[in-house]
Short mmCIF file of C-alpha atoms and ligand atoms in Angstrom, two decimals:
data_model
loop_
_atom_site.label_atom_id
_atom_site.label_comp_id
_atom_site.label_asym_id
_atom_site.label_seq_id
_atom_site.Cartn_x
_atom_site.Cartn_y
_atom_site.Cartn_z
CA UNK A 1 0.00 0.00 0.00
CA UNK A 2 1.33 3.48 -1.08
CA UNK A 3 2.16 5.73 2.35
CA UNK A 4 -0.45 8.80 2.68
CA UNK A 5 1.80 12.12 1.06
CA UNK A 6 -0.53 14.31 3.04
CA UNK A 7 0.22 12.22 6.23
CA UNK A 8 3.76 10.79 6.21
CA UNK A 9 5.37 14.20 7.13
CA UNK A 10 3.31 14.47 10.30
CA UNK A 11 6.01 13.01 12.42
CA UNK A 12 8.67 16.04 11.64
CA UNK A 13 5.56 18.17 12.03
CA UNK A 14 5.08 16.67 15.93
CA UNK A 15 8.58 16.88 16.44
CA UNK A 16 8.43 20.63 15.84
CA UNK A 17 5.75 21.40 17.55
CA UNK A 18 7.22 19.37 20.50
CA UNK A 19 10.36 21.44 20.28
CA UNK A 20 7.43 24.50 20.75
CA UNK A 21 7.28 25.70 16.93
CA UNK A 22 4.04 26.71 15.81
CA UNK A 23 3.15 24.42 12.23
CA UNK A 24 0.94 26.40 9.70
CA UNK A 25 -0.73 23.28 8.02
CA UNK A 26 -1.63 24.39 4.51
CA UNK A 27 -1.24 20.32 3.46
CA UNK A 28 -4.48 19.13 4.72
CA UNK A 29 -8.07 19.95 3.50
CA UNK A 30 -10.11 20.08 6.81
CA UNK A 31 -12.20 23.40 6.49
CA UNK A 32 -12.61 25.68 9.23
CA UNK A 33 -15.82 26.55 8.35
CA UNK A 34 -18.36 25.88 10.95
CA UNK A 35 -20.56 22.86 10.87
CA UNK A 36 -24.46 24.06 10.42
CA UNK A 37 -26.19 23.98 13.98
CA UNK A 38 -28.96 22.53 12.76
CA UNK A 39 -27.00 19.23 11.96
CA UNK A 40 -24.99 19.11 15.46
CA UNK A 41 -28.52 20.20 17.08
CA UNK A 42 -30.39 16.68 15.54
CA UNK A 43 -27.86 14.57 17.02
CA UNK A 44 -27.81 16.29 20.44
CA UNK A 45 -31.67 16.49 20.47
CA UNK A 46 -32.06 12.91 19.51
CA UNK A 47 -34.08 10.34 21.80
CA UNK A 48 -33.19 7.12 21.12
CA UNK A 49 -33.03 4.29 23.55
CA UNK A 50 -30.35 2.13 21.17
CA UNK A 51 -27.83 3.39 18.92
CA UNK A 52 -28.96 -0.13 16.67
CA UNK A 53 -27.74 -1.21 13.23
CA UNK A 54 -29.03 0.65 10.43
CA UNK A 55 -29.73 -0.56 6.96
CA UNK A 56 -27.03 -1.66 4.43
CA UNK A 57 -27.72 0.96 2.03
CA UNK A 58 -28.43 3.97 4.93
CA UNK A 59 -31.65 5.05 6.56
CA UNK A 60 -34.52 5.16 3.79
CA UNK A 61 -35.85 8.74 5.21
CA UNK A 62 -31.97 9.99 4.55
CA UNK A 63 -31.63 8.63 1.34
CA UNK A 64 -35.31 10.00 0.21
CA UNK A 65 -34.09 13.51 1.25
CA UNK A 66 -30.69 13.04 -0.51
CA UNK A 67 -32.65 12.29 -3.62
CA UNK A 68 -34.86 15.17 -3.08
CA UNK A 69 -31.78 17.63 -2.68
CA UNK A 70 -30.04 16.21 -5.52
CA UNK A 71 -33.05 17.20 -7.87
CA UNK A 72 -33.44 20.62 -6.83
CA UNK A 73 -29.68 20.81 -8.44
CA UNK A 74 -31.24 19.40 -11.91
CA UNK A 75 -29.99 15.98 -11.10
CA UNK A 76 -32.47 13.56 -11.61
CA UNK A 77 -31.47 11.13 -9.15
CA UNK A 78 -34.05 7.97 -6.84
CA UNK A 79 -33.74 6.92 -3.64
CA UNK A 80 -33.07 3.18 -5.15
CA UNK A 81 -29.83 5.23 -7.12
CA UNK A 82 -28.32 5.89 -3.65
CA UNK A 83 -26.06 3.68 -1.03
CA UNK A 84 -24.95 5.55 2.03
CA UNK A 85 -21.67 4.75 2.41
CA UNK A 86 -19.06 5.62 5.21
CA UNK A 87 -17.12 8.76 3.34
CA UNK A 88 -16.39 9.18 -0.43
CA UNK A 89 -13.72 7.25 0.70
CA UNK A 90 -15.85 3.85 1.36
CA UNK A 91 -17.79 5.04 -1.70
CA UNK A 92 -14.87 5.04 -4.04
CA UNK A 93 -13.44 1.59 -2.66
CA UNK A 94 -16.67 -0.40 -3.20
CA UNK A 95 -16.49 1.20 -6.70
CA UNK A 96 -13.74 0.61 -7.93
CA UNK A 97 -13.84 -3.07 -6.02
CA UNK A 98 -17.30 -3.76 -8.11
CA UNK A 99 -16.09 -2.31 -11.49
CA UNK A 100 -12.80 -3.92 -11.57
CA UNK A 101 -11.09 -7.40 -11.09
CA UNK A 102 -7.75 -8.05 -9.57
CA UNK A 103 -4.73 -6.78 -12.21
CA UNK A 104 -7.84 -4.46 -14.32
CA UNK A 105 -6.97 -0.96 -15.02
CA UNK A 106 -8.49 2.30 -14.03
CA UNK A 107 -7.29 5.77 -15.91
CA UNK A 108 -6.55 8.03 -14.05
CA UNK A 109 -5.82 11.96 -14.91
CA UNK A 110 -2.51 12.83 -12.98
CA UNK A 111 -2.18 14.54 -9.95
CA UNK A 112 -5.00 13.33 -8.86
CA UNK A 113 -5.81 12.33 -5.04
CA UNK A 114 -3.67 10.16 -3.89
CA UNK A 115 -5.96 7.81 -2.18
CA UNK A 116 -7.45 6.74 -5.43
CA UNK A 117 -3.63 4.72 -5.60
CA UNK A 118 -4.38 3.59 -2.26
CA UNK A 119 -8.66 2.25 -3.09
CA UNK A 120 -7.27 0.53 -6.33
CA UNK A 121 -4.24 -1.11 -5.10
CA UNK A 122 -6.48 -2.72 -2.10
CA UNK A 123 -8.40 -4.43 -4.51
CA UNK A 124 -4.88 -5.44 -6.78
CA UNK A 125 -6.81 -2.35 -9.53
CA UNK A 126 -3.62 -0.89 -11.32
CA UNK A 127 -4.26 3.08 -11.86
CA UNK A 128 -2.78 4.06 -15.13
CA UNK A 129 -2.29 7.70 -15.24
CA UNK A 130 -2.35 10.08 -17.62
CA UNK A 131 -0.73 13.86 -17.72
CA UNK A 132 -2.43 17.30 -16.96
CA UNK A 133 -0.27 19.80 -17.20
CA UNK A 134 0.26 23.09 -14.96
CA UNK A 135 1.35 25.42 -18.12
CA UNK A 136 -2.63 24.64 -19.02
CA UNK A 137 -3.82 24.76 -16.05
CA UNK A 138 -4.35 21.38 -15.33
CA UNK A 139 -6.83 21.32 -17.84
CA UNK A 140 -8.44 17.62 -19.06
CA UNK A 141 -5.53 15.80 -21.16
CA UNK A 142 -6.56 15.10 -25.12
CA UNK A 143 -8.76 12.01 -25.63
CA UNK A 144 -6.07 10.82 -28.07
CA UNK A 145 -3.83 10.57 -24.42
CA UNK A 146 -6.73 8.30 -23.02
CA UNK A 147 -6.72 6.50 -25.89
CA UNK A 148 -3.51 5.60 -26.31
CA UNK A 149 -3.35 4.11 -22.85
CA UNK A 150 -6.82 2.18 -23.07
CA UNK A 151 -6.50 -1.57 -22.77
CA UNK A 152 -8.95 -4.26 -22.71
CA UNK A 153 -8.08 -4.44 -19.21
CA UNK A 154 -9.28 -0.96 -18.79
CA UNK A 155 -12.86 -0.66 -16.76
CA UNK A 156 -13.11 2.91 -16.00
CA UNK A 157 -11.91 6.65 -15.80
CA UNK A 158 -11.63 8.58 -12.32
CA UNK A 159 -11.89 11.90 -11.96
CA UNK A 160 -12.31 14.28 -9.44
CA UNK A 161 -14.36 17.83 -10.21
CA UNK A 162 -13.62 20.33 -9.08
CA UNK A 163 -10.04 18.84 -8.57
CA UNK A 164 -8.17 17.99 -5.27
CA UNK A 165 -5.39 18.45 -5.69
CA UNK A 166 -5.23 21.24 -8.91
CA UNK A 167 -8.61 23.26 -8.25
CA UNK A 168 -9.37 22.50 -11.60
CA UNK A 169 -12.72 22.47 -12.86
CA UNK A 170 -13.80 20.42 -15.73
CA UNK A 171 -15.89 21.86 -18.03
CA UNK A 172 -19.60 20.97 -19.73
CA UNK A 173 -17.37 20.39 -23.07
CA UNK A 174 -14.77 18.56 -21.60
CA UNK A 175 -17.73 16.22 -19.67
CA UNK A 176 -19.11 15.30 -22.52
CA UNK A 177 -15.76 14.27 -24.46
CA UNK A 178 -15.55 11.89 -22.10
CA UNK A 179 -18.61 10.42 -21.87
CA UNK A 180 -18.19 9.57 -25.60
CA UNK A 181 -15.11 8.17 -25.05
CA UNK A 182 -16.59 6.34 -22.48
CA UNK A 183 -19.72 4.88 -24.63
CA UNK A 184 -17.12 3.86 -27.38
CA UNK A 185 -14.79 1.86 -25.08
CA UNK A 186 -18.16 0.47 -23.19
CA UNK A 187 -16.10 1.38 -19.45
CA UNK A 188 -17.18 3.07 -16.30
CA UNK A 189 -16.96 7.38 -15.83
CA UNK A 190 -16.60 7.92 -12.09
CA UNK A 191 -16.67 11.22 -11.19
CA UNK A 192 -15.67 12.42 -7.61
CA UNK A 193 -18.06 15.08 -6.88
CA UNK A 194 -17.11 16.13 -3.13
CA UNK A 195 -16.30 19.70 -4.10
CA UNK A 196 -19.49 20.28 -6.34
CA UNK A 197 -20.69 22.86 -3.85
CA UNK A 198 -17.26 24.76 -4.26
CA UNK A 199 -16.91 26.34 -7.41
CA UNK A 200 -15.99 30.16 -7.95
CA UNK A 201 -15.99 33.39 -10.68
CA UNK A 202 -19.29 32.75 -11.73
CA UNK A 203 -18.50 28.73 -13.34
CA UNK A 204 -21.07 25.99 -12.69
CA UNK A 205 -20.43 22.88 -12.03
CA UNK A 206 -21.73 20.17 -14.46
CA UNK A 207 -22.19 16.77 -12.90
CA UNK A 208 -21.86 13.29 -14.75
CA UNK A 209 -25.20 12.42 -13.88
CA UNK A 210 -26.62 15.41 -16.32
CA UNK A 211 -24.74 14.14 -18.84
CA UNK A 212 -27.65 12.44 -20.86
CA UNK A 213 -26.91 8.59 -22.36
CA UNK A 214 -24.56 7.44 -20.14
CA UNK A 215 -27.11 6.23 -17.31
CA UNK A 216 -25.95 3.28 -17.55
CA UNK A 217 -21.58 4.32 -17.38
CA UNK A 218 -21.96 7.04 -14.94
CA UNK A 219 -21.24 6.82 -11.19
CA UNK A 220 -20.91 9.81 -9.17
CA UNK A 221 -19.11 9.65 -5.37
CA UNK A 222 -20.35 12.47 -3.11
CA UNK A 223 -19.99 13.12 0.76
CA UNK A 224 -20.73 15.46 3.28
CA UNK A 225 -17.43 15.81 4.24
CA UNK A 226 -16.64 19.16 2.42
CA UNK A 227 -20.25 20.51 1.53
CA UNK A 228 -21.38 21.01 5.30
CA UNK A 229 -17.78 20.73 6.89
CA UNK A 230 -18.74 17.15 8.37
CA UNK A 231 -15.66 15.03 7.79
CA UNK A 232 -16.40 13.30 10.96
CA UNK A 233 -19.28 11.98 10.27
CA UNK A 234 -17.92 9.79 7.68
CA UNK A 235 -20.67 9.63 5.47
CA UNK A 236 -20.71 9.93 1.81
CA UNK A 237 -22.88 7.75 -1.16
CA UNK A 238 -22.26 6.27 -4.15
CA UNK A 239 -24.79 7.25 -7.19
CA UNK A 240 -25.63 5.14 -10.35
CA UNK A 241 -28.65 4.03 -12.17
CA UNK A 242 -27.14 1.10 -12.91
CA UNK A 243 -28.46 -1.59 -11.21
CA UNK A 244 -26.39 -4.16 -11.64
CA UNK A 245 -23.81 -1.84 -10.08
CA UNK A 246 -25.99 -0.95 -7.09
CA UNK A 247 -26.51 -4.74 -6.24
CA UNK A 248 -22.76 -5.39 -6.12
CA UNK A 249 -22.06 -2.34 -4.53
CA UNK A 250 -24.47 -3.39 -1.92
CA UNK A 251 -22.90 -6.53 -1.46
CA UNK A 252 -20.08 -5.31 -0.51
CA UNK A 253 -21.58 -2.67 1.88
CA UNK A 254 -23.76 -5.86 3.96
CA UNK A 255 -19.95 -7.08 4.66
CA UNK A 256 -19.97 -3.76 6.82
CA UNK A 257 -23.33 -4.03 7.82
CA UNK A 258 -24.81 -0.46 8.01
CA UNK A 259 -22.95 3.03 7.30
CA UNK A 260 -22.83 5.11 10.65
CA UNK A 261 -26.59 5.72 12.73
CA UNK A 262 -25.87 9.02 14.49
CA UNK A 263 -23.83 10.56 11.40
CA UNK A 264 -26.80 9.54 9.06
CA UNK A 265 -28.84 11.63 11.87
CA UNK A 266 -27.13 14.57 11.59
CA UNK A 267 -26.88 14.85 7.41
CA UNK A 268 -30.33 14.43 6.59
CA UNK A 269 -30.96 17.65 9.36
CA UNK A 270 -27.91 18.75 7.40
CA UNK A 271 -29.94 18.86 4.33
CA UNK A 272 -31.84 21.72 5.62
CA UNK A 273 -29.06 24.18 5.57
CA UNK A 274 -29.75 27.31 4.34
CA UNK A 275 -28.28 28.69 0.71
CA UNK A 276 -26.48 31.75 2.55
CA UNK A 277 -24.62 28.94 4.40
CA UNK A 278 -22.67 27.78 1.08
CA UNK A 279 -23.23 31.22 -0.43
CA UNK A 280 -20.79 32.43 2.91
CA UNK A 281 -18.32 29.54 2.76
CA UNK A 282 -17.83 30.39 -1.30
CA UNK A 283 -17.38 34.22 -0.72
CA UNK A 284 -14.86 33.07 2.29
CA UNK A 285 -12.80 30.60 0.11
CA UNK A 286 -12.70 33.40 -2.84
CA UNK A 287 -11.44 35.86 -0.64
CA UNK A 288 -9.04 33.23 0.90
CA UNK A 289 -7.91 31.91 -2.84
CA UNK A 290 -7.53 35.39 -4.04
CA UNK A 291 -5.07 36.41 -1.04
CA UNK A 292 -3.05 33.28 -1.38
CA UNK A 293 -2.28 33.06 -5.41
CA UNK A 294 -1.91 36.92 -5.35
CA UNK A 295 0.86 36.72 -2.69
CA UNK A 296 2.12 33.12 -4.28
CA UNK A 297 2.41 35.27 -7.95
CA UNK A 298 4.57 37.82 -6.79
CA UNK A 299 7.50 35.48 -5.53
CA UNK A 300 10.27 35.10 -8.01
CA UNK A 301 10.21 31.72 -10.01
CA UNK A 302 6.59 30.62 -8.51
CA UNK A 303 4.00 29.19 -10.89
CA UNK A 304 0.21 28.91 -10.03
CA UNK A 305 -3.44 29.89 -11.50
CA UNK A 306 -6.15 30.70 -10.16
CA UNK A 307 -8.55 27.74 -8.72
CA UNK A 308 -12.06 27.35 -9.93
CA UNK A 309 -12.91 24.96 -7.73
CA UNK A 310 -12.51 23.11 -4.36
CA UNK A 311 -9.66 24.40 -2.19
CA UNK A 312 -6.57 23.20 -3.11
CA UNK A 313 -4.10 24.22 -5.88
CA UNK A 314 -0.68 23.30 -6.95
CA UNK A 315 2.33 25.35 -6.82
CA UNK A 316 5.68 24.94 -8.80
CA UNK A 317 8.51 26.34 -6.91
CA UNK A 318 12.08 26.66 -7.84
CA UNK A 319 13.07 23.61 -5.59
CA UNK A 320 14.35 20.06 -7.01
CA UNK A 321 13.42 17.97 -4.56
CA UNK A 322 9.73 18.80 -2.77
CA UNK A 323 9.53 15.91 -0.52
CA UNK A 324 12.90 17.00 1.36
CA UNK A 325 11.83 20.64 1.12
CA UNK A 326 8.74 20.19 3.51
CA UNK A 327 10.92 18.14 5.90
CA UNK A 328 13.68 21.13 5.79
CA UNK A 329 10.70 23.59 6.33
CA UNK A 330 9.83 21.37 9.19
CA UNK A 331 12.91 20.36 10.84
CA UNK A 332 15.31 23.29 9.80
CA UNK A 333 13.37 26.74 8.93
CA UNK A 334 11.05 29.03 10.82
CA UNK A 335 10.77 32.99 11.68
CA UNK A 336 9.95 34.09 15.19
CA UNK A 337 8.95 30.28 16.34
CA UNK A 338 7.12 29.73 13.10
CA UNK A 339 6.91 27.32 10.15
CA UNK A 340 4.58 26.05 7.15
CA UNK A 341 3.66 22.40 6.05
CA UNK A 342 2.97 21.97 2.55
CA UNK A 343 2.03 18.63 0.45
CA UNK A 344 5.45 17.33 -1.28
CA UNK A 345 3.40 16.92 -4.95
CA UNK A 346 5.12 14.08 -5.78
CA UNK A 347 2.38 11.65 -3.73
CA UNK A 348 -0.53 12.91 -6.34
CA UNK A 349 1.74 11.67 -10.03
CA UNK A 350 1.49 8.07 -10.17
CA UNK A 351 4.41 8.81 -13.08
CA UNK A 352 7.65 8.75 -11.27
CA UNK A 353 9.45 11.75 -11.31
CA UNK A 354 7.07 13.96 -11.47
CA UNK A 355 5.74 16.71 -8.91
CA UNK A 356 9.20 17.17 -7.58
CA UNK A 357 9.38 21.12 -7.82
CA UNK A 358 5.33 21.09 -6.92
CA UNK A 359 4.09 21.21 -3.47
CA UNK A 360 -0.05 21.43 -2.80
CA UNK A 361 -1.02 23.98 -0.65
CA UNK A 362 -4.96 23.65 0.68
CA UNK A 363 -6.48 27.33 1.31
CA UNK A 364 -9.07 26.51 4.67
CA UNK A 365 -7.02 28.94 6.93
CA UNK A 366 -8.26 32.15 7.94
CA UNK A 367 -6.56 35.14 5.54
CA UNK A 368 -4.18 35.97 8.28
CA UNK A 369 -3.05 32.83 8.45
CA UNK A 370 -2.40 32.42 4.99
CA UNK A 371 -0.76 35.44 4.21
CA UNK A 372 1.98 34.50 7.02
CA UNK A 373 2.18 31.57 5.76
CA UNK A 374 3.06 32.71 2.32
CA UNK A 375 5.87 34.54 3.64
CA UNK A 376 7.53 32.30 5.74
CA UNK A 377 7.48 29.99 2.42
CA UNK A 378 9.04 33.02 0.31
CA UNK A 379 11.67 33.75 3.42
CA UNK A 380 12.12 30.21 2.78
CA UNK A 381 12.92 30.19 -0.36
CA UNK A 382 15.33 32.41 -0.26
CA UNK A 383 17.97 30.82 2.21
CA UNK A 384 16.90 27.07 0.74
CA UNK A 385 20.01 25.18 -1.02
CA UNK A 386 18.76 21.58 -2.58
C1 PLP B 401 -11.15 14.25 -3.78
C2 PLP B 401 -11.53 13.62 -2.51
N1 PLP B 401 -12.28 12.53 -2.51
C3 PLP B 401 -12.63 11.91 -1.38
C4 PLP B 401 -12.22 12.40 -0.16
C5 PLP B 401 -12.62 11.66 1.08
O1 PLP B 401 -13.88 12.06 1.46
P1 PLP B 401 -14.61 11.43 2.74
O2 PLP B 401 -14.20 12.25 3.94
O3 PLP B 401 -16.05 11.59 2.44
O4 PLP B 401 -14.19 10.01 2.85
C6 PLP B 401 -11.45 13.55 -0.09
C7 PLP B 401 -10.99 14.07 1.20
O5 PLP B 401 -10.21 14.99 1.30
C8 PLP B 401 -11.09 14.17 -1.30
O6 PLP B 401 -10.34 15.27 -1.31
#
């Protein structure tokens, strides 16, 4: 199994703070945006007796609600088209486990997130990557590039939209090229669709499941992880209207027996959040995006665009190495009892060699945070010898 990039650093991060440095973490994605009330509120509130089993697929009232939510954002989606799962992350594993035998391939645009190595080696799934590029933004590579890597092996393509770790977002256009491809090579589209809810400058986000005639191809992983800043409950779905699909997903989900009771509590009072709650967390991240790239641009030899989406982005520095360039941040550099942890970029290529001079930087601190954090990474910069 390939070691976490986001995670494998934090022992030189507790070592620092043991030795009393303050870490700024820009490599992790949990938002500090506040978890609606109204969802905290249901499971406080709550009067039952047992905290029992629940069913396989989630509590029928939840997923009836779900379905109802996903319509009002034109996607037609059923309550039989849903299984509650425990995260995207559960979501993406019984995917790729039911789409997929051992030593099948999965294509995969690169960087992606890096736990889509981890789901598919698991179940012995090879991801085969292929190259976005940061001089276009990380934009979707040509179809001749899928092409040329499709196999009969070959069951699916991943993506993520908007993109961890890029802040790309795929275009209508670029949705729909793939959903040919898809048809013509008869394989799965899965689309990661955690960040729908975070999208920026006026874009909109187009889900696979509008895209009409590939019902039966299409397979969108969502969560509440991100949308209402619940990555502790641990809940997330898987959505197809294929249902073959469903019944082997839900195969594998009996071998877990239920997704969690309490969690499934609080998302369906989640469901009631108001608009000016995402409407608040969007104008947040813009401001926060806007700060961070506009400080990033102005250091010498920095590359990085503008995120549509999500709250991530990647930046190319003028280091060789990134992976020993967070550990020097974290073990050799700070100003005034302060350093920065970044992502080493290297974790999110599957191709070796690449993401070396890339680090990922996530943007859910508060401004002030950020813009100190930018300049202890340009301070470091500047005395840094590979
Ligand atoms: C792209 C992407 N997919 C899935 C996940 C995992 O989501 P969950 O917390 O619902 O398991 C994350 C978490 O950061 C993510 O960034």
């Amino acid at each position: 199994m390939p070691e976490s990039p986001i995670r494998k650093l934090v022992p030189f991060a507790d070592k620092a703070k043991k030795n009393g440095i303050k870490v700024i973490h820009l490599n992790i994605g949990q938002p500090d945006i506040k978890t609606p009330k109204i969802a905290l509120d249901a499971v406080k509130n709550n009067t039952l007796d047992v905290l029992a089993y629940g069913k396989t697929e989630g509590s029928f009232s939840y997923r009836e609600k779900l379905a109802l939510y996903y319509s009002k954002h034109n996607l037609a989606v059923a309550t039989e088209d849903i299984i509650v799962t425990t995260g995207a992350s559960e979501g993406l594993s019984f995917a790729v486990a039911s789409i997929a035998d051992i030593e099948d391939e999965i294509i995969v645009p690169e960087p992606f997130y890096a736990n889509y190595s981890s789901f598919a080696t698991a179940y012995g799934v090879k991801v085969v990557p292929v190259t976005s590029n940061i001089e276009t933004n990380f934009e979707l590579p040509s179809l001749e590039e899928f092409e040329k890597v499709i196999t009969p092996k070959t069951k699916a393509i991943l993506i993520c939209n908007p993109n961890n770790p890029t802040g790309y977002l795929y275009s209508k256009e670029e949705i729909k090229s793939l959903a040919k491809l898809v048809l013509k090579h008869d394989l799965f589209l899965l689309v990661d669709e955690v960040y729908r809810e975070f999208v920026y400058d006026g874009e909109e986000h187009y889900s696979v499941l509008q895209e009409a005639g590939i019902s039966q191809h299409a397979i969108m992983i969502d969560s509440v992880s991100k949308r209402y800043s619940m990555c502790g409950a641990r809940i997330g779905c898987i959505v197809t209207k294929n249902k073959e699909l469903i019944k082997t997903v839900l195969k594998l989900s009996q071998a877990r027996l239920c997704p969690p009771t309490y969690a499934q509590i609080a998302c369906k009072a989640a469901l009631d959040t108001p608009q000016s709650y995402f409407d608040d967390a969007v104008k947040e991240y813009v401001e926060r995006r806007d700060i961070l790239i506009n400080e990033l641009q102005k250091i010498e030899n920095v590359t990085v665009f503008s995120p549509k989406g999500a709250f991530y982005c990647i930046v190319q520095l003028p280091i060789k190495d990134s992976d020993a360039f967070a550990q020097w941040l974290l073990e050799n550099f700070n100003i005034n009892g302060e350093t920065v942890m970044v992502a080493p970029a290297t974790g999110f290529y599957a191709t070796e060699g690449l993401g070396k001079n890339q680090v990922r930087i996530a943007y859910v601190l508060n401004k002030e945070s950020l813009t100190k954090a930018v300049m202890i990474l340009k301070e470091a910069l500047k005395v840094y010898k590979d």
